[in-house]
Structures are given as C-alpha cells and as structure tokens.
PDB file of C-alpha atoms in Angstrom:
ATOM      1  CA  UNK R   1      81.002 102.467 -63.606  1.00 97.00           C
ATOM      2  CA  UNK R   2      77.295 103.196 -63.551  1.00 97.00           C
ATOM      3  CA  UNK R   3      75.475 106.294 -62.379  1.00 97.00           C
ATOM      4  CA  UNK R   4      74.741 104.573 -59.044  1.00 97.00           C
ATOM      5  CA  UNK R   5      78.440 103.830 -58.552  1.00 97.00           C
ATOM      6  CA  UNK R   6      79.242 107.446 -59.319  1.00 97.00           C
ATOM      7  CA  UNK R   7      76.611 108.653 -56.841  1.00 97.00           C
ATOM      8  CA  UNK R   8      77.980 106.398 -54.119  1.00 97.00           C
ATOM      9  CA  UNK R   9      81.560 107.439 -54.752  1.00 96.00           C
ATOM     10  CA  UNK R  10      80.758 111.153 -54.681  1.00 95.00           C
ATOM     11  CA  UNK R  11      78.587 110.768 -51.568  1.00 96.00           C
ATOM     12  CA  UNK R  12      81.380 108.967 -49.711  1.00 96.00           C
ATOM     13  CA  UNK R  13      84.108 111.333 -50.778  1.00 96.00           C
ATOM     14  CA  UNK R  14      82.218 114.490 -49.830  1.00 94.00           C
ATOM     15  CA  UNK R  15      80.327 113.029 -46.849  1.00 94.00           C
ATOM     16  CA  UNK R  16      76.978 113.804 -48.436  1.00 92.00           C
ATOM     17  CA  UNK R  17      73.773 111.826 -47.967  1.00 94.00           C
ATOM     18  CA  UNK R  18      73.397 109.496 -50.946  1.00 95.00           C
ATOM     19  CA  UNK R  19      70.034 111.044 -51.809  1.00 95.00           C
ATOM     20  CA  UNK R  20      71.629 114.435 -52.132  1.00 94.00           C
ATOM     21  CA  UNK R  21      74.483 113.190 -54.290  1.00 95.00           C
ATOM     22  CA  UNK R  22      71.874 111.579 -56.507  1.00 96.00           C
ATOM     23  CA  UNK R  23      69.954 114.858 -56.888  1.00 96.00           C
ATOM     24  CA  UNK R  24      73.147 116.665 -57.808  1.00 96.00           C
ATOM     25  CA  UNK R  25      74.299 114.138 -60.368  1.00 97.00           C
ATOM     26  CA  UNK R  26      70.858 113.972 -61.930  1.00 97.00           C
ATOM     27  CA  UNK R  27      70.821 117.767 -62.076  1.00 97.00           C
ATOM     28  CA  UNK R  28      74.154 117.782 -63.933  1.00 97.00           C
ATOM     29  CA  UNK R  29      72.963 115.446 -66.671  1.00 97.00           C
ATOM     30  CA  UNK R  30      69.494 117.010 -66.802  1.00 97.00           C
ATOM     31  CA  UNK R  31      71.122 120.406 -67.361  1.00 96.00           C
ATOM     32  CA  UNK R  32      73.139 119.079 -70.266  1.00 97.00           C
ATOM     33  CA  UNK R  33      70.078 117.404 -71.762  1.00 96.00           C
ATOM     34  CA  UNK R  34      68.039 120.618 -71.497  1.00 95.00           C
ATOM     35  CA  UNK R  35      70.764 122.571 -73.213  1.00 95.00           C
ATOM     36  CA  UNK R  36      70.957 120.076 -76.074  1.00 95.00           C
ATOM     37  CA  UNK R  37      67.175 120.049 -76.361  1.00 94.00           C
ATOM     38  CA  UNK R  38      67.327 123.773 -77.074  1.00 91.00           C
ATOM     39  CA  UNK R  39      69.946 123.134 -79.700  1.00 90.00           C
ATOM     40  CA  UNK R  40      72.690 124.678 -77.586  1.00 93.00           C
ATOM     41  CA  UNK R  41      76.129 123.143 -77.188  1.00 95.00           C
ATOM     42  CA  UNK R  42      77.588 121.955 -73.901  1.00 97.00           C
ATOM     43  CA  UNK R  43      81.276 122.452 -73.335  1.00 96.00           C
ATOM     44  CA  UNK R  44      83.100 121.031 -70.332  1.00 96.00           C
ATOM     45  CA  UNK R  45      86.736 122.139 -70.203  1.00 93.00           C
ATOM     46  CA  UNK R  46      89.135 119.254 -69.966  1.00 92.00           C
ATOM     47  CA  UNK R  47      86.402 116.768 -70.769  1.00 96.00           C
ATOM     48  CA  UNK R  48      84.761 117.503 -74.092  1.00 97.00           C
ATOM     49  CA  UNK R  49      81.788 119.073 -75.798  1.00 97.00           C
ATOM     50  CA  UNK R  50      78.366 117.961 -76.912  1.00 97.00           C
ATOM     51  CA  UNK R  51      76.453 119.389 -79.814  1.00 95.00           C
ATOM     52  CA  UNK R  52      73.336 118.551 -81.748  1.00 95.00           C
ATOM     53  CA  UNK R  53      73.648 117.341 -85.281  1.00 95.00           C
ATOM     54  CA  UNK R  54      70.656 117.377 -87.567  1.00 94.00           C
ATOM     55  CA  UNK R  55      70.203 114.503 -89.956  1.00 94.00           C
ATOM     56  CA  UNK R  56      67.933 114.701 -92.980  1.00 95.00           C
ATOM     57  CA  UNK R  57      65.671 111.826 -93.918  1.00 94.00           C
ATOM     58  CA  UNK R  58      67.249 109.148 -96.011  1.00 94.00           C
ATOM     59  CA  UNK R  59      66.450 105.716 -97.324  1.00 94.00           C
ATOM     60  CA  UNK R  60      67.990 103.121 -95.069  1.00 93.00           C
ATOM     61  CA  UNK R  61      67.739  99.376 -95.136  1.00 94.00           C
ATOM     62  CA  UNK R  62      66.592  96.740 -92.745  1.00 93.00           C
ATOM     63  CA  UNK R  63      69.921  95.011 -92.142  1.00 92.00           C
ATOM     64  CA  UNK R  64      68.238  91.631 -91.697  1.00 93.00           C
ATOM     65  CA  UNK R  65      66.048  91.575 -94.784  1.00 93.00           C
ATOM     66  CA  UNK R  66      67.654  94.234 -96.971  1.00 91.00           C
ATOM     67  CA  UNK R  67      64.267  95.931 -97.423  1.00 94.00           C
ATOM     68  CA  UNK R  68      64.421  99.696 -97.960  1.00 94.00           C
ATOM     69  CA  UNK R  69      63.110 101.731 -95.009  1.00 94.00           C
ATOM     70  CA  UNK R  70      62.435 105.458 -94.932  1.00 94.00           C
ATOM     71  CA  UNK R  71      64.454 106.987 -92.071  1.00 92.00           C
ATOM     72  CA  UNK R  72      62.860 110.142 -90.647  1.00 93.00           C
ATOM     73  CA  UNK R  73      64.894 113.327 -90.094  1.00 94.00           C
ATOM     74  CA  UNK R  74      66.403 113.304 -86.614  1.00 95.00           C
ATOM     75  CA  UNK R  75      68.553 115.185 -84.151  1.00 95.00           C
ATOM     76  CA  UNK R  76      71.386 113.327 -82.478  1.00 96.00           C
ATOM     77  CA  UNK R  77      73.876 114.400 -79.842  1.00 97.00           C
ATOM     78  CA  UNK R  78      77.494 114.292 -80.904  1.00 97.00           C
ATOM     79  CA  UNK R  79      80.311 114.160 -78.346  1.00 97.00           C
ATOM     80  CA  UNK R  80      83.734 115.473 -79.191  1.00 97.00           C
ATOM     81  CA  UNK R  81      86.334 114.447 -76.647  1.00 97.00           C
ATOM     82  CA  UNK R  82      88.497 117.281 -75.320  1.00 96.00           C
ATOM     83  CA  UNK R  83      92.182 117.383 -76.159  1.00 95.00           C
ATOM     84  CA  UNK R  84      93.322 116.789 -72.586  1.00 94.00           C
ATOM     85  CA  UNK R  85      91.119 113.757 -71.971  1.00 95.00           C
ATOM     86  CA  UNK R  86      91.830 112.371 -75.423  1.00 95.00           C
ATOM     87  CA  UNK R  87      95.542 112.395 -74.661  1.00 94.00           C
ATOM     88  CA  UNK R  88      95.102 111.036 -71.155  1.00 94.00           C
ATOM     89  CA  UNK R  89      92.991 108.096 -72.341  1.00 94.00           C
ATOM     90  CA  UNK R  90      95.472 107.252 -75.063  1.00 93.00           C
ATOM     91  CA  UNK R  91      98.629 107.704 -72.978  1.00 90.00           C
ATOM     92  CA  UNK R  92      97.250 105.589 -70.143  1.00 84.00           C
ATOM     93  CA  UNK R  93      96.564 102.785 -72.602  1.00 77.00           C
ATOM     94  CA  UNK R  94     100.100 102.629 -73.887  1.00 77.00           C
ATOM     95  CA  UNK R  95     101.983  99.484 -73.012  1.00 62.00           C
ATOM     96  CA  UNK R  96      98.946  98.142 -71.178  1.00 55.00           C
ATOM     97  CA  UNK R  97      97.375  94.723 -71.673  1.00 48.00           C
ATOM     98  CA  UNK R  98      96.151  93.221 -74.874  1.00 47.00           C
ATOM     99  CA  UNK R  99      94.151  95.251 -77.366  1.00 46.00           C
ATOM    100  CA  UNK R 100      90.777  93.748 -76.514  1.00 45.00           C
ATOM    101  CA  UNK R 101      91.130  94.300 -72.759  1.00 44.00           C
ATOM    102  CA  UNK R 102      89.064  97.469 -72.591  1.00 44.00           C
ATOM    103  CA  UNK R 103      86.384  96.230 -74.947  1.00 45.00           C
ATOM    104  CA  UNK R 104      85.985  92.856 -73.320  1.00 41.00           C
ATOM    105  CA  UNK R 105      84.190  93.703 -70.098  1.00 40.00           C
TER     106      UNK R 105
ATOM    107  CA  UNK L   1      78.821 105.115 -87.919  1.00 46.00           C
ATOM    108  CA  UNK L   2      77.798 106.287 -91.331  1.00 45.00           C
ATOM    109  CA  UNK L   3      76.519 109.848 -91.178  1.00 43.00           C
ATOM    110  CA  UNK L   4      74.769 110.860 -94.369  1.00 45.00           C
ATOM    111  CA  UNK L   5      73.781 114.468 -95.016  1.00 46.00           C
ATOM    112  CA  UNK L   6      74.497 115.899 -91.618  1.00 44.00           C
ATOM    113  CA  UNK L   7      74.391 119.594 -90.870  1.00 44.00           C
ATOM    114  CA  UNK L   8      75.558 121.466 -87.825  1.00 45.00           C
ATOM    115  CA  UNK L   9      73.092 123.387 -85.780  1.00 45.00           C
ATOM    116  CA  UNK L  10      73.106 127.140 -86.308  1.00 43.00           C
ATOM    117  CA  UNK L  11      72.734 127.839 -82.635  1.00 47.00           C
ATOM    118  CA  UNK L  12      75.934 129.142 -81.094  1.00 57.00           C
ATOM    119  CA  UNK L  13      74.883 129.361 -77.463  1.00 84.00           C
ATOM    120  CA  UNK L  14      76.980 127.139 -75.260  1.00 92.00           C
ATOM    121  CA  UNK L  15      76.405 125.760 -71.794  1.00 95.00           C
ATOM    122  CA  UNK L  16      79.556 125.529 -69.696  1.00 95.00           C
ATOM    123  CA  UNK L  17      80.436 124.050 -66.325  1.00 95.00           C
ATOM    124  CA  UNK L  18      79.629 127.415 -64.713  1.00 94.00           C
ATOM    125  CA  UNK L  19      75.983 127.146 -65.769  1.00 95.00           C
ATOM    126  CA  UNK L  20      75.744 123.579 -64.575  1.00 96.00           C
ATOM    127  CA  UNK L  21      77.100 124.709 -61.190  1.00 96.00           C
ATOM    128  CA  UNK L  22      74.522 127.509 -61.173  1.00 95.00           C
ATOM    129  CA  UNK L  23      71.714 125.000 -61.820  1.00 95.00           C
ATOM    130  CA  UNK L  24      72.922 122.672 -59.058  1.00 95.00           C
ATOM    131  CA  UNK L  25      73.165 125.615 -56.649  1.00 95.00           C
ATOM    132  CA  UNK L  26      69.712 126.980 -57.459  1.00 95.00           C
ATOM    133  CA  UNK L  27      67.759 123.759 -57.828  1.00 95.00           C
ATOM    134  CA  UNK L  28      69.148 121.720 -54.978  1.00 92.00           C
ATOM    135  CA  UNK L  29      70.396 124.150 -52.375  1.00 84.00           C
ATOM    136  CA  UNK L  30      71.723 123.431 -48.889  1.00 87.00           C
ATOM    137  CA  UNK L  31      75.261 124.430 -49.824  1.00 86.00           C
ATOM    138  CA  UNK L  32      77.262 127.391 -51.053  1.00 92.00           C
ATOM    139  CA  UNK L  33      78.062 128.072 -54.676  1.00 93.00           C
ATOM    140  CA  UNK L  34      81.662 127.146 -53.966  1.00 94.00           C
ATOM    141  CA  UNK L  35      80.559 123.762 -52.638  1.00 92.00           C
ATOM    142  CA  UNK L  36      78.315 123.251 -55.665  1.00 94.00           C
ATOM    143  CA  UNK L  37      81.332 123.926 -57.874  1.00 95.00           C
ATOM    144  CA  UNK L  38      83.394 121.387 -55.935  1.00 94.00           C
ATOM    145  CA  UNK L  39      80.799 118.656 -56.356  1.00 94.00           C
ATOM    146  CA  UNK L  40      80.469 119.264 -60.093  1.00 96.00           C
ATOM    147  CA  UNK L  41      84.258 119.277 -60.398  1.00 96.00           C
ATOM    148  CA  UNK L  42      84.503 115.987 -58.501  1.00 96.00           C
ATOM    149  CA  UNK L  43      81.885 114.358 -60.720  1.00 97.00           C
ATOM    150  CA  UNK L  44      83.750 115.206 -63.918  1.00 97.00           C
ATOM    151  CA  UNK L  45      87.139 114.347 -62.400  1.00 96.00           C
ATOM    152  CA  UNK L  46      85.833 110.954 -61.329  1.00 97.00           C
ATOM    153  CA  UNK L  47      84.438 110.290 -64.789  1.00 97.00           C
ATOM    154  CA  UNK L  48      87.734 111.289 -66.409  1.00 96.00           C
ATOM    155  CA  UNK L  49      89.840 109.124 -64.072  1.00 96.00           C
ATOM    156  CA  UNK L  50      87.592 106.130 -64.660  1.00 96.00           C
ATOM    157  CA  UNK L  51      87.799 106.478 -68.427  1.00 96.00           C
ATOM    158  CA  UNK L  52      91.540 106.936 -68.202  1.00 95.00           C
ATOM    159  CA  UNK L  53      91.729 103.518 -66.539  1.00 94.00           C
ATOM    160  CA  UNK L  54      89.937 102.138 -69.590  1.00 93.00           C
ATOM    161  CA  UNK L  55      86.710 101.544 -67.686  1.00 95.00           C
ATOM    162  CA  UNK L  56      83.395 102.572 -69.239  1.00 96.00           C
ATOM    163  CA  UNK L  57      80.886 104.989 -67.721  1.00 98.00           C
ATOM    164  CA  UNK L  58      77.195 104.217 -67.990  1.00 98.00           C
ATOM    165  CA  UNK L  59      74.779 107.018 -67.201  1.00 98.00           C
ATOM    166  CA  UNK L  60      71.271 105.642 -67.532  1.00 96.00           C
ATOM    167  CA  UNK L  61      68.975 108.020 -69.378  1.00 95.00           C
ATOM    168  CA  UNK L  62      71.924 109.876 -70.864  1.00 97.00           C
ATOM    169  CA  UNK L  63      74.400 107.542 -72.503  1.00 98.00           C
ATOM    170  CA  UNK L  64      77.565 105.483 -72.230  1.00 98.00           C
ATOM    171  CA  UNK L  65      81.164 106.599 -72.530  1.00 98.00           C
ATOM    172  CA  UNK L  66      83.332 103.808 -73.871  1.00 97.00           C
ATOM    173  CA  UNK L  67      87.068 103.447 -74.267  1.00 96.00           C
ATOM    174  CA  UNK L  68      87.864 101.537 -77.422  1.00 94.00           C
ATOM    175  CA  UNK L  69      91.135 100.055 -78.554  1.00 93.00           C
ATOM    176  CA  UNK L  70      91.978 100.819 -82.169  1.00 92.00           C
ATOM    177  CA  UNK L  71      94.582  98.821 -84.048  1.00 92.00           C
ATOM    178  CA  UNK L  72      97.117 100.620 -86.191  1.00 92.00           C
ATOM    179  CA  UNK L  73      96.096 101.132 -89.785  1.00 93.00           C
ATOM    180  CA  UNK L  74      97.275 102.738 -92.980  1.00 93.00           C
ATOM    181  CA  UNK L  75      95.810 106.184 -93.514  1.00 92.00           C
ATOM    182  CA  UNK L  76      96.374 108.895 -96.021  1.00 91.00           C
ATOM    183  CA  UNK L  77      97.148 112.555 -95.710  1.00 89.00           C
ATOM    184  CA  UNK L  78      94.082 114.012 -97.391  1.00 89.00           C
ATOM    185  CA  UNK L  79      96.083 117.036 -98.558  1.00 90.00           C
ATOM    186  CA  UNK L  80      98.969 115.263-100.210  1.00 90.00           C
ATOM    187  CA  UNK L  81      97.624 111.754-100.697  1.00 87.00           C
ATOM    188  CA  UNK L  82     100.709 110.454 -98.937  1.00 91.00           C
ATOM    189  CA  UNK L  83     100.324 107.155 -97.081  1.00 92.00           C
ATOM    190  CA  UNK L  84     100.967 107.182 -93.348  1.00 91.00           C
ATOM    191  CA  UNK L  85     100.639 104.628 -90.589  1.00 91.00           C
ATOM    192  CA  UNK L  86      98.114 105.605 -87.952  1.00 90.00           C
ATOM    193  CA  UNK L  87      99.376 104.103 -84.707  1.00 90.00           C
ATOM    194  CA  UNK L  88      97.318 101.862 -82.427  1.00 92.00           C
ATOM    195  CA  UNK L  89      95.475 103.954 -79.852  1.00 92.00           C
ATOM    196  CA  UNK L  90      92.722 104.114 -77.304  1.00 94.00           C
ATOM    197  CA  UNK L  91      89.841 106.419 -78.108  1.00 95.00           C
ATOM    198  CA  UNK L  92      86.832 107.589 -76.178  1.00 96.00           C
ATOM    199  CA  UNK L  93      83.395 107.333 -77.747  1.00 97.00           C
ATOM    200  CA  UNK L  94      79.959 108.376 -76.554  1.00 98.00           C
ATOM    201  CA  UNK L  95      76.845 106.395 -77.319  1.00 98.00           C
ATOM    202  CA  UNK L  96      73.695 108.353 -76.469  1.00 98.00           C
ATOM    203  CA  UNK L  97      70.932 106.427 -74.719  1.00 97.00           C
ATOM    204  CA  UNK L  98      67.620 105.799 -76.456  1.00 97.00           C
ATOM    205  CA  UNK L  99      65.976 107.951 -73.771  1.00 97.00           C
ATOM    206  CA  UNK L 100      68.156 110.939 -74.682  1.00 97.00           C
ATOM    207  CA  UNK L 101      67.618 110.372 -78.395  1.00 96.00           C
ATOM    208  CA  UNK L 102      63.866 110.255 -77.880  1.00 96.00           C
ATOM    209  CA  UNK L 103      63.873 113.394 -75.816  1.00 95.00           C
ATOM    210  CA  UNK L 104      65.728 115.237 -78.594  1.00 95.00           C
ATOM    211  CA  UNK L 105      63.189 114.032 -81.160  1.00 94.00           C
ATOM    212  CA  UNK L 106      59.774 114.595 -79.610  1.00 87.00           C
TER     213      UNK L 106
END
C-alpha cells in the first residue's frame, strides 16, 4: 500500500475530498519528520516509536571493489515496533502461506 | 544491518499522537479537534491492519514498513549461554527513505 492508496482509502472512508485527505496525511508524516529533525522521539501508542541514532564516522568499504571508504558521521531514524503491533503481525502470520509469501511481492 | 559505534540521542522530548492531532487541527483546519483525532486514528489503524495482513506500506519521502518472514534459528540466552530455538516469526521493519535520511543530515 502506497501513500496514494492510503489517501484514497481514508478519503473514501471519511467522505473527505481527496485533496484534504492528502494534506492531512502529509501533515502527519511531516510532523514526525520535524520532530526527528529536532532530535526528539516520536511515540505512537499501539504502533511503535521512532528515535534518532547518531553514528560516528567509520571506515567502510565499497562492496564491489573492496576499497576502503571514509563514512561520514550521520543521524539515522530507528523504528522500534510497539508490543501490540509486533504481536499482531506475528500472530497473523502463523499458519499462513509459505515463508517467502510476504517478501515476494 | 551492522551498526558500529552508535549512541542514543540525549534528547528526551517525545512527540505523541496528541501533538500530531494538534498539528493537523491547526495547520489544515475545516474540522473540529475531535475529527482531526479521528482521521489520525484511522490513518494509523489502516497502516496497522495492512501490515498485519503481511502487506508492506510505502510512504514516499518518509520510508517503507516491511513485514519479513524469519526462519527459526538457534539462539543463545546471553545471560546463561544456554542454547534455545528461536521460532519462525514475522517481524516488522522500517527502512527510512533517502529523502528522510538527507533531511536528517543537512
């Protein structure tokens, strides 16, 4: 499901103009991005939390050539899935199709 | 992913759903705060239900939420060193988009 699909679904369910649903959904993700930009966590009950992790510079390698590359310090978002969703995702998968089913598409 | 020398941020402020609702209410308008809360709730519920079905969520400019199937494997209790079988499971992972990564590293 893409953001456009999500917008359409929400618009239909709540009888909102699509343009408005789009503004709202953009606002939700923009808000989270702004928070992370300021180094603040985002915590959505029942879903999970996002936080910023700071990585120091290190010497990496070009995987193709094996040449050493200096990797600059960086900030990356880290998502920790909430307990409820973690369990729901796992429970729903039990006894379902073959292992690769969810990865395949 | 290998994560060398990572440190947690020292900032303890946290944004919650209430603040997201507040932003939606103030920035977009045309509905009550209660309605803003309902929309935000519906968005997260929809995302959760979709992931529960094993379907991925792709939010351009933000990132992708993927459900991955893990096979069972032998693990170890780090306290006791005892071997245990970790059962096969489905896990949710988040892969941030390049756009988000760039915006966090100006």
